[in-house]
Short mmCIF file of C-alpha atoms in Angstrom, two decimals:
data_model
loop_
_atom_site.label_atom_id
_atom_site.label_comp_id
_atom_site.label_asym_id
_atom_site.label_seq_id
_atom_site.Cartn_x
_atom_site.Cartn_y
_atom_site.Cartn_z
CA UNK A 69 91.65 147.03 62.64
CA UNK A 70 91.50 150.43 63.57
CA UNK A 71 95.02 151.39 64.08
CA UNK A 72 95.56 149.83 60.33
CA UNK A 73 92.53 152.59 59.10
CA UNK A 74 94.38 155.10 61.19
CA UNK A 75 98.03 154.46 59.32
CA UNK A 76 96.11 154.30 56.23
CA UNK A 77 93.96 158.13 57.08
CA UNK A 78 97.95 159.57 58.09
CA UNK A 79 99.00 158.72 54.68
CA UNK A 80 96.10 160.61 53.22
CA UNK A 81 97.42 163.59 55.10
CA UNK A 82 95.29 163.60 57.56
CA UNK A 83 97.38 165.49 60.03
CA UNK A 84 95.25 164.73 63.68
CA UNK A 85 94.99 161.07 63.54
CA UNK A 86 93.57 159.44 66.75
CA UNK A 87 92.61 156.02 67.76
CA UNK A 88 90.07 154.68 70.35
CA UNK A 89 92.13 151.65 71.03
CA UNK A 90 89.98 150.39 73.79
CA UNK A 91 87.02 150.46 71.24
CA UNK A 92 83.59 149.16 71.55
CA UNK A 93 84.75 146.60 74.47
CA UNK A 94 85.03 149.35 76.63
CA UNK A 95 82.68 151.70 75.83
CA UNK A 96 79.75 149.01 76.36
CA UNK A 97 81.13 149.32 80.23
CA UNK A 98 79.94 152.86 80.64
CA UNK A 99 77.64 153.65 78.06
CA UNK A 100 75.02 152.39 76.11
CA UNK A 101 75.44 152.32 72.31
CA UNK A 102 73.11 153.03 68.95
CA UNK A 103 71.34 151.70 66.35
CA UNK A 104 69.65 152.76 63.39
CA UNK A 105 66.14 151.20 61.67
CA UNK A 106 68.62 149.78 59.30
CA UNK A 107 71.21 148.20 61.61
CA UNK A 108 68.91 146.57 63.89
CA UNK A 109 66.74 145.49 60.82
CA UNK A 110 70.24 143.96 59.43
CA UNK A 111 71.46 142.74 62.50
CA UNK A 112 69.57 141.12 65.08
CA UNK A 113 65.84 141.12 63.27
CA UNK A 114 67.42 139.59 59.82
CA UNK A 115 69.73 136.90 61.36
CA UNK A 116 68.09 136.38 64.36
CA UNK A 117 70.37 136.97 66.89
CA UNK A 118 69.14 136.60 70.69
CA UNK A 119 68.04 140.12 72.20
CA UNK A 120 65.90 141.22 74.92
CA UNK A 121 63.91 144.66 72.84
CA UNK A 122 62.31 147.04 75.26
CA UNK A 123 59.48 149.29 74.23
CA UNK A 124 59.67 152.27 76.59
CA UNK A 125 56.43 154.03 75.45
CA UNK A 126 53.41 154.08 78.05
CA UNK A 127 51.66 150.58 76.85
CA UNK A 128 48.61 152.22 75.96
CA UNK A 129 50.69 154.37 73.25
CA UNK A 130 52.64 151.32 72.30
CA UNK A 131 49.75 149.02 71.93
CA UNK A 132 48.98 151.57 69.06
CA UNK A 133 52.05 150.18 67.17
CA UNK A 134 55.62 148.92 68.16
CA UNK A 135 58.14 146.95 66.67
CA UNK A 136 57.47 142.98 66.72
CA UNK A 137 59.62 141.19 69.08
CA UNK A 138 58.95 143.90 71.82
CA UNK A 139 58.45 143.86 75.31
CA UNK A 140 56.78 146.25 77.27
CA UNK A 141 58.81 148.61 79.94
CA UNK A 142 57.45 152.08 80.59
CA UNK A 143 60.36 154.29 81.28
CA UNK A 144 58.17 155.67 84.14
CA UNK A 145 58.14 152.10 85.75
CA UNK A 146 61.35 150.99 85.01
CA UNK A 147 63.41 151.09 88.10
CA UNK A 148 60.50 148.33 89.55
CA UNK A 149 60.43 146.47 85.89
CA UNK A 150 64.28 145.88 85.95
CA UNK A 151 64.22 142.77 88.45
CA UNK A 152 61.75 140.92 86.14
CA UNK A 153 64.38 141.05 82.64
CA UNK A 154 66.52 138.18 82.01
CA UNK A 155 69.69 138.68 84.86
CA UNK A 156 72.79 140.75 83.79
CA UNK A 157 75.02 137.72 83.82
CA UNK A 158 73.27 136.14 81.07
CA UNK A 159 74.73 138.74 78.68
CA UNK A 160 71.42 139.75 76.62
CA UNK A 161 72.36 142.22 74.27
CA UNK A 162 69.18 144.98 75.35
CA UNK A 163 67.58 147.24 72.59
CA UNK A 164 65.22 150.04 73.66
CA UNK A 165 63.42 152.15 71.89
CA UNK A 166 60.88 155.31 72.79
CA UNK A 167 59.04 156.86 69.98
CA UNK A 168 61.18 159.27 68.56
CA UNK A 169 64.71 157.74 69.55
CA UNK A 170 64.65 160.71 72.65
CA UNK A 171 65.03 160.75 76.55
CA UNK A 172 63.15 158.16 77.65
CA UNK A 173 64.90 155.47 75.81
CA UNK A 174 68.36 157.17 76.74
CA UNK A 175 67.18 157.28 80.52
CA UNK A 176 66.25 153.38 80.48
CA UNK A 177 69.80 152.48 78.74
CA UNK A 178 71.46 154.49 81.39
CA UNK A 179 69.62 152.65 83.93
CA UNK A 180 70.42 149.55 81.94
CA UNK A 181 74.00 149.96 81.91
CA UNK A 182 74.12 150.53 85.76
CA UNK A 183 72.76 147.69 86.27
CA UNK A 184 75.11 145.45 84.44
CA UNK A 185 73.56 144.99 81.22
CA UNK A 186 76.58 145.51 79.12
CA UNK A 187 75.83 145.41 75.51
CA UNK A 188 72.40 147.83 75.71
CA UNK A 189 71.44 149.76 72.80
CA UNK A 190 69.07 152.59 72.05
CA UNK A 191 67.35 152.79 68.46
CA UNK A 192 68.26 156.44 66.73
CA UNK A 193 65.07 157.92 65.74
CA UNK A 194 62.89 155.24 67.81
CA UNK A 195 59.51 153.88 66.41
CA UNK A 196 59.23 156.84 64.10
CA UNK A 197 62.15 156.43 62.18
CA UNK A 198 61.39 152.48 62.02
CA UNK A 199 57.38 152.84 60.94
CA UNK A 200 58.83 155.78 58.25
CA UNK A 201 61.61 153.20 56.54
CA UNK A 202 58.62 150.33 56.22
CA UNK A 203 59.94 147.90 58.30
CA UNK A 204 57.35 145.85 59.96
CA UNK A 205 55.20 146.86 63.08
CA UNK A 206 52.59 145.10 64.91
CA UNK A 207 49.68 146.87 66.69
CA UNK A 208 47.56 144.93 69.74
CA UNK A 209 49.02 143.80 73.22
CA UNK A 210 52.67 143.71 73.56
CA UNK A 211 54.45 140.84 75.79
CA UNK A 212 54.93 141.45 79.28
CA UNK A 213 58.14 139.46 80.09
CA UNK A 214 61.31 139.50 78.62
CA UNK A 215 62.56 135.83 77.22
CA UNK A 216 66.33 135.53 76.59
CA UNK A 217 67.33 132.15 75.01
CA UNK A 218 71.22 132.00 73.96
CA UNK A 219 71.66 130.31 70.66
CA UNK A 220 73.29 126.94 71.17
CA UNK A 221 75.89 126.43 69.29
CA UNK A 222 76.43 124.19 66.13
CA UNK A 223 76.09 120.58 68.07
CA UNK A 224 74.59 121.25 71.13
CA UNK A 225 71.43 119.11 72.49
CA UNK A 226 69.08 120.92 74.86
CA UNK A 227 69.29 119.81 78.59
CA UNK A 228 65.99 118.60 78.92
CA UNK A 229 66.84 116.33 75.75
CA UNK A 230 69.61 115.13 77.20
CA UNK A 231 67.68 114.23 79.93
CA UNK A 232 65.54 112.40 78.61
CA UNK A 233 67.97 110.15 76.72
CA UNK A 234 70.20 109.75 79.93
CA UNK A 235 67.35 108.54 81.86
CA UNK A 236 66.90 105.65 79.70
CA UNK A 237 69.23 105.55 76.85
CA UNK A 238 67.19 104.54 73.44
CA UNK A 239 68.50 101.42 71.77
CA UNK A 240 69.31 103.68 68.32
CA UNK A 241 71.62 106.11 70.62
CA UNK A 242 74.76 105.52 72.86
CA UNK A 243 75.70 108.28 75.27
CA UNK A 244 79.62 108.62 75.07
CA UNK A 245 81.51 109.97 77.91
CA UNK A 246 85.22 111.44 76.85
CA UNK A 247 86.17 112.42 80.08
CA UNK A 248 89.31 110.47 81.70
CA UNK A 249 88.91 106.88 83.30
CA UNK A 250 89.95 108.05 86.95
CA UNK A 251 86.96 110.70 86.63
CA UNK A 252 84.65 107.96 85.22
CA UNK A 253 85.71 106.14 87.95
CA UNK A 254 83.38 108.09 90.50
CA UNK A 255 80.27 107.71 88.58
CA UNK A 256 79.25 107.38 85.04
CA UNK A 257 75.51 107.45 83.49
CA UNK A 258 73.95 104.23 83.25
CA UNK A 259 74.31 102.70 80.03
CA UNK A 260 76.60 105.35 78.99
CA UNK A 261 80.17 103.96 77.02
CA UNK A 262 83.68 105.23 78.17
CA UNK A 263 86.09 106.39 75.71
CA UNK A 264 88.43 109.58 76.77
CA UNK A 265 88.65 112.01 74.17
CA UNK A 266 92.32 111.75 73.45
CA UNK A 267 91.54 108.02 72.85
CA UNK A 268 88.40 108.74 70.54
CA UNK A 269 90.41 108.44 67.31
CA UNK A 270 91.95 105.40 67.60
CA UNK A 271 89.03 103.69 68.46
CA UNK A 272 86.03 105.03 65.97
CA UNK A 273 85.87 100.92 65.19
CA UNK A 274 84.25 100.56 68.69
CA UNK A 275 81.52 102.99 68.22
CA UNK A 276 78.30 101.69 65.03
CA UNK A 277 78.12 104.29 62.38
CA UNK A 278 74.44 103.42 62.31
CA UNK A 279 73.71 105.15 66.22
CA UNK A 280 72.74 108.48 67.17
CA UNK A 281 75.81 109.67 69.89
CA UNK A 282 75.19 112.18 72.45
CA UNK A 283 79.19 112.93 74.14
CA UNK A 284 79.25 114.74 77.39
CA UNK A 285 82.20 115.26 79.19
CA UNK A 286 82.06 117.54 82.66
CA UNK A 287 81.92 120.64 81.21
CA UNK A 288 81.35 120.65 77.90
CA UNK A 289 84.69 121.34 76.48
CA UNK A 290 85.92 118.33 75.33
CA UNK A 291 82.30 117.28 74.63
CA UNK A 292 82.60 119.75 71.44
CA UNK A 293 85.75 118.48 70.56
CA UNK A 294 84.77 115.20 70.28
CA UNK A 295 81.47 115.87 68.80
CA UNK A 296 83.46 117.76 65.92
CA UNK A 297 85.83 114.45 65.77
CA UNK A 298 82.83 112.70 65.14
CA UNK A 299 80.93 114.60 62.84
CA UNK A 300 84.03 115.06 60.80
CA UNK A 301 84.14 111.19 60.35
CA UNK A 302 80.53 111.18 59.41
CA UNK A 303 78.56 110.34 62.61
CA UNK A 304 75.33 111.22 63.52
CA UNK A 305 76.58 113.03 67.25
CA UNK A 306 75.73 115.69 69.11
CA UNK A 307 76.94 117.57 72.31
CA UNK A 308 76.10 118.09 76.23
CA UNK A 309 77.08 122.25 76.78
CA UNK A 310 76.61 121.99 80.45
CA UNK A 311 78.09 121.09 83.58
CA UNK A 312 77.54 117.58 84.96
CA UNK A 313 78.42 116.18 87.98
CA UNK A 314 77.42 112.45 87.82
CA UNK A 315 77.40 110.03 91.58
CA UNK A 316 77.98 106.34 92.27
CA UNK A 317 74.48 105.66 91.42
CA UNK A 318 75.08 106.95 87.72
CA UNK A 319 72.48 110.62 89.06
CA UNK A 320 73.42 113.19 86.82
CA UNK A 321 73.34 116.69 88.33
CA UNK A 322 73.56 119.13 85.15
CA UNK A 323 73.73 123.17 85.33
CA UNK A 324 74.16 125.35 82.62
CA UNK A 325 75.89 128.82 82.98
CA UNK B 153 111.99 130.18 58.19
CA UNK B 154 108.31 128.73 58.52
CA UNK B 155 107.76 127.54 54.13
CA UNK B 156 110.61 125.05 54.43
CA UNK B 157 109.18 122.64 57.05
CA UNK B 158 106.74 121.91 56.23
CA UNK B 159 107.01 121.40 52.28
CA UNK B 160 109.43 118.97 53.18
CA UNK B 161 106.79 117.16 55.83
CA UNK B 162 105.09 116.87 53.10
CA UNK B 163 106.78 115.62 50.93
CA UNK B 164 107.98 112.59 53.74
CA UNK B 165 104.20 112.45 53.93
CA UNK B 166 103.99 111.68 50.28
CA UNK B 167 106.66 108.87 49.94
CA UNK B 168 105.33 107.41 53.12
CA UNK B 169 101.85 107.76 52.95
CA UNK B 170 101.30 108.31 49.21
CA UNK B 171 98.42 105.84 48.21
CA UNK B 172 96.55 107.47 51.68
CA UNK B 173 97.06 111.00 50.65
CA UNK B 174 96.45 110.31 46.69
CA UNK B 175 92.62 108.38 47.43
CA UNK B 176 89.88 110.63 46.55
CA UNK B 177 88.39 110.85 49.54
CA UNK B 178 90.97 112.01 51.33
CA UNK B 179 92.21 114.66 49.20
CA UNK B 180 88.69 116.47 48.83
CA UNK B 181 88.42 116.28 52.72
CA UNK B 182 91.69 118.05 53.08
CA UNK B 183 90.77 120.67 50.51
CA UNK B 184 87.35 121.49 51.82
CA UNK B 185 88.56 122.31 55.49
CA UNK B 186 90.27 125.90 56.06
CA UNK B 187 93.33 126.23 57.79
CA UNK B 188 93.01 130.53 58.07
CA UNK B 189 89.89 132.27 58.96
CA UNK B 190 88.88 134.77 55.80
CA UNK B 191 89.47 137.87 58.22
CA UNK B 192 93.31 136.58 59.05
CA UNK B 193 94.16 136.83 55.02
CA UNK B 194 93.16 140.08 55.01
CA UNK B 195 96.49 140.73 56.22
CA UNK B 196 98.26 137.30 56.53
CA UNK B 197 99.13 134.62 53.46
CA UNK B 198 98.35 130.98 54.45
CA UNK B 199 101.22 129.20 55.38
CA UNK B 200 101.29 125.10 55.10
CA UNK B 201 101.75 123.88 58.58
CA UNK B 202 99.64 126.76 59.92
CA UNK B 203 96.86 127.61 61.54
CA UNK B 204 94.92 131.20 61.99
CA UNK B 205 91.37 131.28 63.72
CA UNK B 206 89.83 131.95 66.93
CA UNK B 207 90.75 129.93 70.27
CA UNK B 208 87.31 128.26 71.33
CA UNK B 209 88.41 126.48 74.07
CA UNK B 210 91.58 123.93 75.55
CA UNK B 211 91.34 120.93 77.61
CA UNK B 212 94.64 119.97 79.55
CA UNK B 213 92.75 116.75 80.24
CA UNK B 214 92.50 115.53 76.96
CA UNK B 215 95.68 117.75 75.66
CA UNK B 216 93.22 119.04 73.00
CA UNK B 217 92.71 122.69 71.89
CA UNK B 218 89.72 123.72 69.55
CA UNK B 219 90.33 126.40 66.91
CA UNK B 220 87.36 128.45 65.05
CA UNK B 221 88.23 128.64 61.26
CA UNK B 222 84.70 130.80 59.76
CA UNK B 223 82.23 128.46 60.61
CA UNK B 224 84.70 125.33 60.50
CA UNK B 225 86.17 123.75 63.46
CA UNK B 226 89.29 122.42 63.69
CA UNK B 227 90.44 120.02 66.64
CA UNK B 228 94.39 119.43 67.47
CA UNK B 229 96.07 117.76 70.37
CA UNK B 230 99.37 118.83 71.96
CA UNK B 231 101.91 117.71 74.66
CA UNK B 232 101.65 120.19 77.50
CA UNK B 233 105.07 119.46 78.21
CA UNK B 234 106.59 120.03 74.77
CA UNK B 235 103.66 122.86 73.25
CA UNK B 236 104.95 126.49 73.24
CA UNK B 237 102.77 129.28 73.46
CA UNK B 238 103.50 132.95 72.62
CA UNK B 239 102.02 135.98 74.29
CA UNK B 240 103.02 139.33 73.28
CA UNK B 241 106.20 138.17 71.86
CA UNK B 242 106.96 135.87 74.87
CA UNK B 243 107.10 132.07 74.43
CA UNK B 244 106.10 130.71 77.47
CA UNK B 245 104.88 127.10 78.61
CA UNK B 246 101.59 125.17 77.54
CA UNK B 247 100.23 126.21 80.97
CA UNK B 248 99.97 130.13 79.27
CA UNK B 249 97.15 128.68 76.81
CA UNK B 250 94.76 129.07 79.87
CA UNK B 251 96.01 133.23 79.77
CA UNK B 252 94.55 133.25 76.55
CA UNK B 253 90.66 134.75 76.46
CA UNK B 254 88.20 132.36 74.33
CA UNK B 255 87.42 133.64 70.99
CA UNK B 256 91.16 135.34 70.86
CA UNK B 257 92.98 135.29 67.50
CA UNK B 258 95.38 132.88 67.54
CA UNK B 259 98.15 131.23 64.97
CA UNK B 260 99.14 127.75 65.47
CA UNK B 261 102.17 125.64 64.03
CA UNK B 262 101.37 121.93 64.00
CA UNK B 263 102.53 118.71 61.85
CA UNK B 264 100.31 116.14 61.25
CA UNK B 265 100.65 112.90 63.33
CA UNK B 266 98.95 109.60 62.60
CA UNK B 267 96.76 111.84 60.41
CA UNK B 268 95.50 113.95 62.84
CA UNK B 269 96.98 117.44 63.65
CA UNK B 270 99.63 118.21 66.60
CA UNK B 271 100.15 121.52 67.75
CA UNK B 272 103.43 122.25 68.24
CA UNK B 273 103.14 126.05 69.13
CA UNK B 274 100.40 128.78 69.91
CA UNK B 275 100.86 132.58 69.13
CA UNK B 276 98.18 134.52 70.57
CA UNK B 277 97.59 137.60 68.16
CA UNK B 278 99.32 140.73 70.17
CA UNK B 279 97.85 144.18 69.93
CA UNK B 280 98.82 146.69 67.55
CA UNK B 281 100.74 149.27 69.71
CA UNK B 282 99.61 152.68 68.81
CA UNK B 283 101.73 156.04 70.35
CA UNK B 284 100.08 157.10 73.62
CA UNK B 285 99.62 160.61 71.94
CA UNK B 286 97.81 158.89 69.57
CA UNK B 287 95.43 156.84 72.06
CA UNK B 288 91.40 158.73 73.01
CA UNK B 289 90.68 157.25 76.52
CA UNK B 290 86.76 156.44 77.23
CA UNK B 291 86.57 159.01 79.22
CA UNK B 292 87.30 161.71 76.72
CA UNK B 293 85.77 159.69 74.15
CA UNK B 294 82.53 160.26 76.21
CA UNK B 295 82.81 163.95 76.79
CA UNK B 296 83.42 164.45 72.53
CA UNK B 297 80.56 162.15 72.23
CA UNK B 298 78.45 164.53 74.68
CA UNK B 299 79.56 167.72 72.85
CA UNK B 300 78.74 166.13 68.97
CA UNK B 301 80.68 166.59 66.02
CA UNK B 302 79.94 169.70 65.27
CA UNK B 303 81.37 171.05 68.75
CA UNK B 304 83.85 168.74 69.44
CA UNK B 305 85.17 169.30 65.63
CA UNK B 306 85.80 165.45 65.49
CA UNK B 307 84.71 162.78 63.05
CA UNK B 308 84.64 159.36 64.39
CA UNK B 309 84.56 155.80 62.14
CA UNK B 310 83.81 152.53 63.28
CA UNK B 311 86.25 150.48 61.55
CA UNK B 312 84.45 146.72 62.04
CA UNK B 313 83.01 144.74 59.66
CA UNK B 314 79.48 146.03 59.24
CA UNK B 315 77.72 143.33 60.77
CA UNK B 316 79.39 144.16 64.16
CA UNK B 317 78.64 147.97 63.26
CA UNK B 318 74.71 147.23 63.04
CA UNK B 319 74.80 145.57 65.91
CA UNK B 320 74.99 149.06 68.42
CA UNK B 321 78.60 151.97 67.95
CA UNK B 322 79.06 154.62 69.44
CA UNK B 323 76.81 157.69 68.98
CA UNK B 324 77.98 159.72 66.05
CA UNK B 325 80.27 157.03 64.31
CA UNK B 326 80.41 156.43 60.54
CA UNK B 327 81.21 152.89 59.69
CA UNK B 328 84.29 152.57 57.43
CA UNK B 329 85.49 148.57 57.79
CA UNK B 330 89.25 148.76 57.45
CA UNK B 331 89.46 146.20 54.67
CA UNK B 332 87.33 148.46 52.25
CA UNK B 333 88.86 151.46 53.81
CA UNK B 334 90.64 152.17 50.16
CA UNK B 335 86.88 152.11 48.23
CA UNK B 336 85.42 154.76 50.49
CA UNK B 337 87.98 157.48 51.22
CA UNK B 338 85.24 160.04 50.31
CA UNK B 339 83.72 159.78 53.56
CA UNK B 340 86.37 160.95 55.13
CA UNK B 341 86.26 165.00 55.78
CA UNK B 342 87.62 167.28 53.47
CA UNK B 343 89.32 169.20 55.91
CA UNK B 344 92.46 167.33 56.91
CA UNK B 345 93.13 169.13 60.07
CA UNK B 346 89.70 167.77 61.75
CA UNK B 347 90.31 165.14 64.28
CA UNK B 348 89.91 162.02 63.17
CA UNK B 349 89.49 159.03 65.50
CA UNK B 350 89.36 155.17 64.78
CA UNK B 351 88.23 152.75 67.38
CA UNK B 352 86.71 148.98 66.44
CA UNK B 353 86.71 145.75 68.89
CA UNK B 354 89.07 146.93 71.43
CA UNK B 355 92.65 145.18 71.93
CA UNK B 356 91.62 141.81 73.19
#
């Protein structure tokens, strides 16, 4: 996109044309980045998009007023307070925010950044700016611990669901494994029906439009493939995004990333 | 070279398959799927036989590939010993489709097989090369940053689609998304000798 703008800006005559071509990606890697009220009203408060939001006031300041959603992190205690957020590999985007959109929220971001939280974000003009353009506030105690829950996608049943369904599989449901026979072979759930996923077309007769199907596969891969087969062809299905390792005995070990 | 195929693929499809094509049903489900993402047509025309999205994932095992069209998903199966796959111009073997990151821009060629699609080849979207006089590294993207525009007589734009924009840019960017570049050219400086630097979602 941007070397199209930057073709476009030449042949407006703009005669010192540059591009960042290693763009946001890149930048996230050393440096936090910054929103305004408006953005993060837009972006992750309107569509509800996963974030960790870090109020970097003392608490007794914040308690006063902060934006809903926050967590509490003094900047003074934030080296200690680090270990308790979600972990780095998790990927939560981070917003922070002092009162004024000043040091102390730039200070925590740096800190942020160092220690691998890649996609951190400081709000410009912090709680000020926010309380000033009406958007909502909340006043009273502010949550202590961080919560980071990745939205599944389009499909996917929780683990613990899952669970539940694989440790005795409901009479209205049938748990469909796509992976290949010889990996069937060393252990499939109890219960559970075996169709590969390159098969699955050619034999829809086999599976009752009238069930619920869960698909699982060992990684989750062809899992969502087959679960958009499905759905396409008007099934009730969802998906397993996980890891599972299933034994002999039809025990299902299943880890998430 | 690519309109010809497959007009005539279809039009085998017709003779052979015409009272399957012609029901209802069918017809309305092949309509309501797309075969480009919105964001591809901004610069590409749909092609029959084609395919432009995002990679979401392939699975050797079951020879399956899954493509993200908007909010649509589209599943095709290939031959890993007969798929090609490009990469920066190259056409390599179905074993490159692993090279390719999820959530990549991809186009894919396919015919339709027992009314299913095939993939017959994979082009993973290149990167625009820009001249290296041309290119800002992060590193002195950082120390303009540092020094503001006022010091570091720059103006920088965000050219993503605002909903990336909102979601955290760079200090000190204006967002201008290239596809309504044209309807906002008066954001732009007046003084045409300013630097002027473009950056959006990196290469990859």
């Amino acid at each position: 996109m941007s070397p199209n703008s930057a073709r476009k800006a030449e042949q407006l005559g703009y005669k010192n044309v540059k591009v960042y071509h290693e763009g946001m990606p890149e930048w996230n890697k050393k440096n936090y980045s910054v929103l305004s009220a408006h953005s993060l009203n837009a972006s992750y408060i309107k569509n509800d998009i996963p974030h960790v939001m870090l109020d970097v006031r003392p608490e007794s300041k914040a308690k006063k007023g902060f934006i809903p959603g926050a967590v509490t992190f003094p900047a003074a205690d934030a080296d200690k307070l680090l270990s308790k957020l979600p972990p780095a590999d998790k990927k939560p985007p981070v917003i922070v925010y002092d009162q004024e959109g000043g040091k102390d929220a730039m200070e925590v971001a740096r800190k942020l950044n160092k220690a691998g939280y890649k996609k951190t974000s400081v709000v410009v003009g912090g709680y000020d700016l926010w309380d000033n353009s009406n958007y909502p506030t909340k006043r009273g105690s502010l949550a202590t611990e961080a919560v980071y829950v990745p939205k599944p996608r389009p499909g996917e049943i929780s683990i613990d669901d899952f669970k539940k369904i694989a440790a005795g599989i409901p009479a209205d449901t049938i748990v469909l494994d796509v992976r290949n026979t010889d990996e069937a072979n060393a252990g499939m759930i109890k219960g559970a029906m075996l169709i590969p996923d390159e098969e699955l077309l050619g034999r829809l007769a086999e599976l009752p439009k009238d069930k619920k199907i869960v698909t699982h596969c060992a990684t989750g891969v062809r899992a969502e493939m087959a679960y958009h087969k499905l759905k396409d062809k008007g099934y009730k299905v969802n998906f397993l995004n996980a890891k599972i390792d299933i034994d002999k005995q039809g025990n299902a070990t299943i880890t998430k990333e | 070279m690519f309109a010809k195929r497959p007009i005539i693929t279809m039009l085998a499809a017709l003779f052979v398959f015409g009272f399957v094509v012609l029901t209802p049903g069918a017809h309305v489900a092949a309509q309501e799927k797309p075969t480009h993402a919105k964001i591809c047509l901004t610069c590409h025309k749909a092609e029959p036989g084609n395919i432009r999205g995002y990679l979401e994932g392939a699975a050797f095992k079951s020879q399956s590939l899954q493509v993200k069209i908007d909010d649509a998903a589209e599943i095709l199966t290939f031959d890993p010993a007969k798929l090609k796959v490009v990469i920066k111009g190259k056409t390599e073997e179905a074993e490159a489709l692993r090279d390719i990151s999820k959530g990549h821009e991809i186009r894919v060629e396919y015919i339709e097989k027992n009314g299913a699609k095939f993939a017959t080849l994979v082009s993973s979207k290149p990167p625009i090369s820009v001249p290296a006089e041309k290119l800002v590294t992060t590193d002195e993207m950082m120390k303009l940053v540092a020094m503001g525009p006022d010091k570091g007589k720059y103006m920088l734009v965000d050219s993503r689609p605002a909903p990336r924009f909102y979601e955290g840019s760079i200090p000190t960017a204006v967002n201008i998304p290239d596809a309504a570049f044209a309807g906002n050219v008066d954001k732009l400086p007046g003084n045409k000798d300013i630097t002027l630097i473009f950056y959006c979602g990196g290469m990859t």
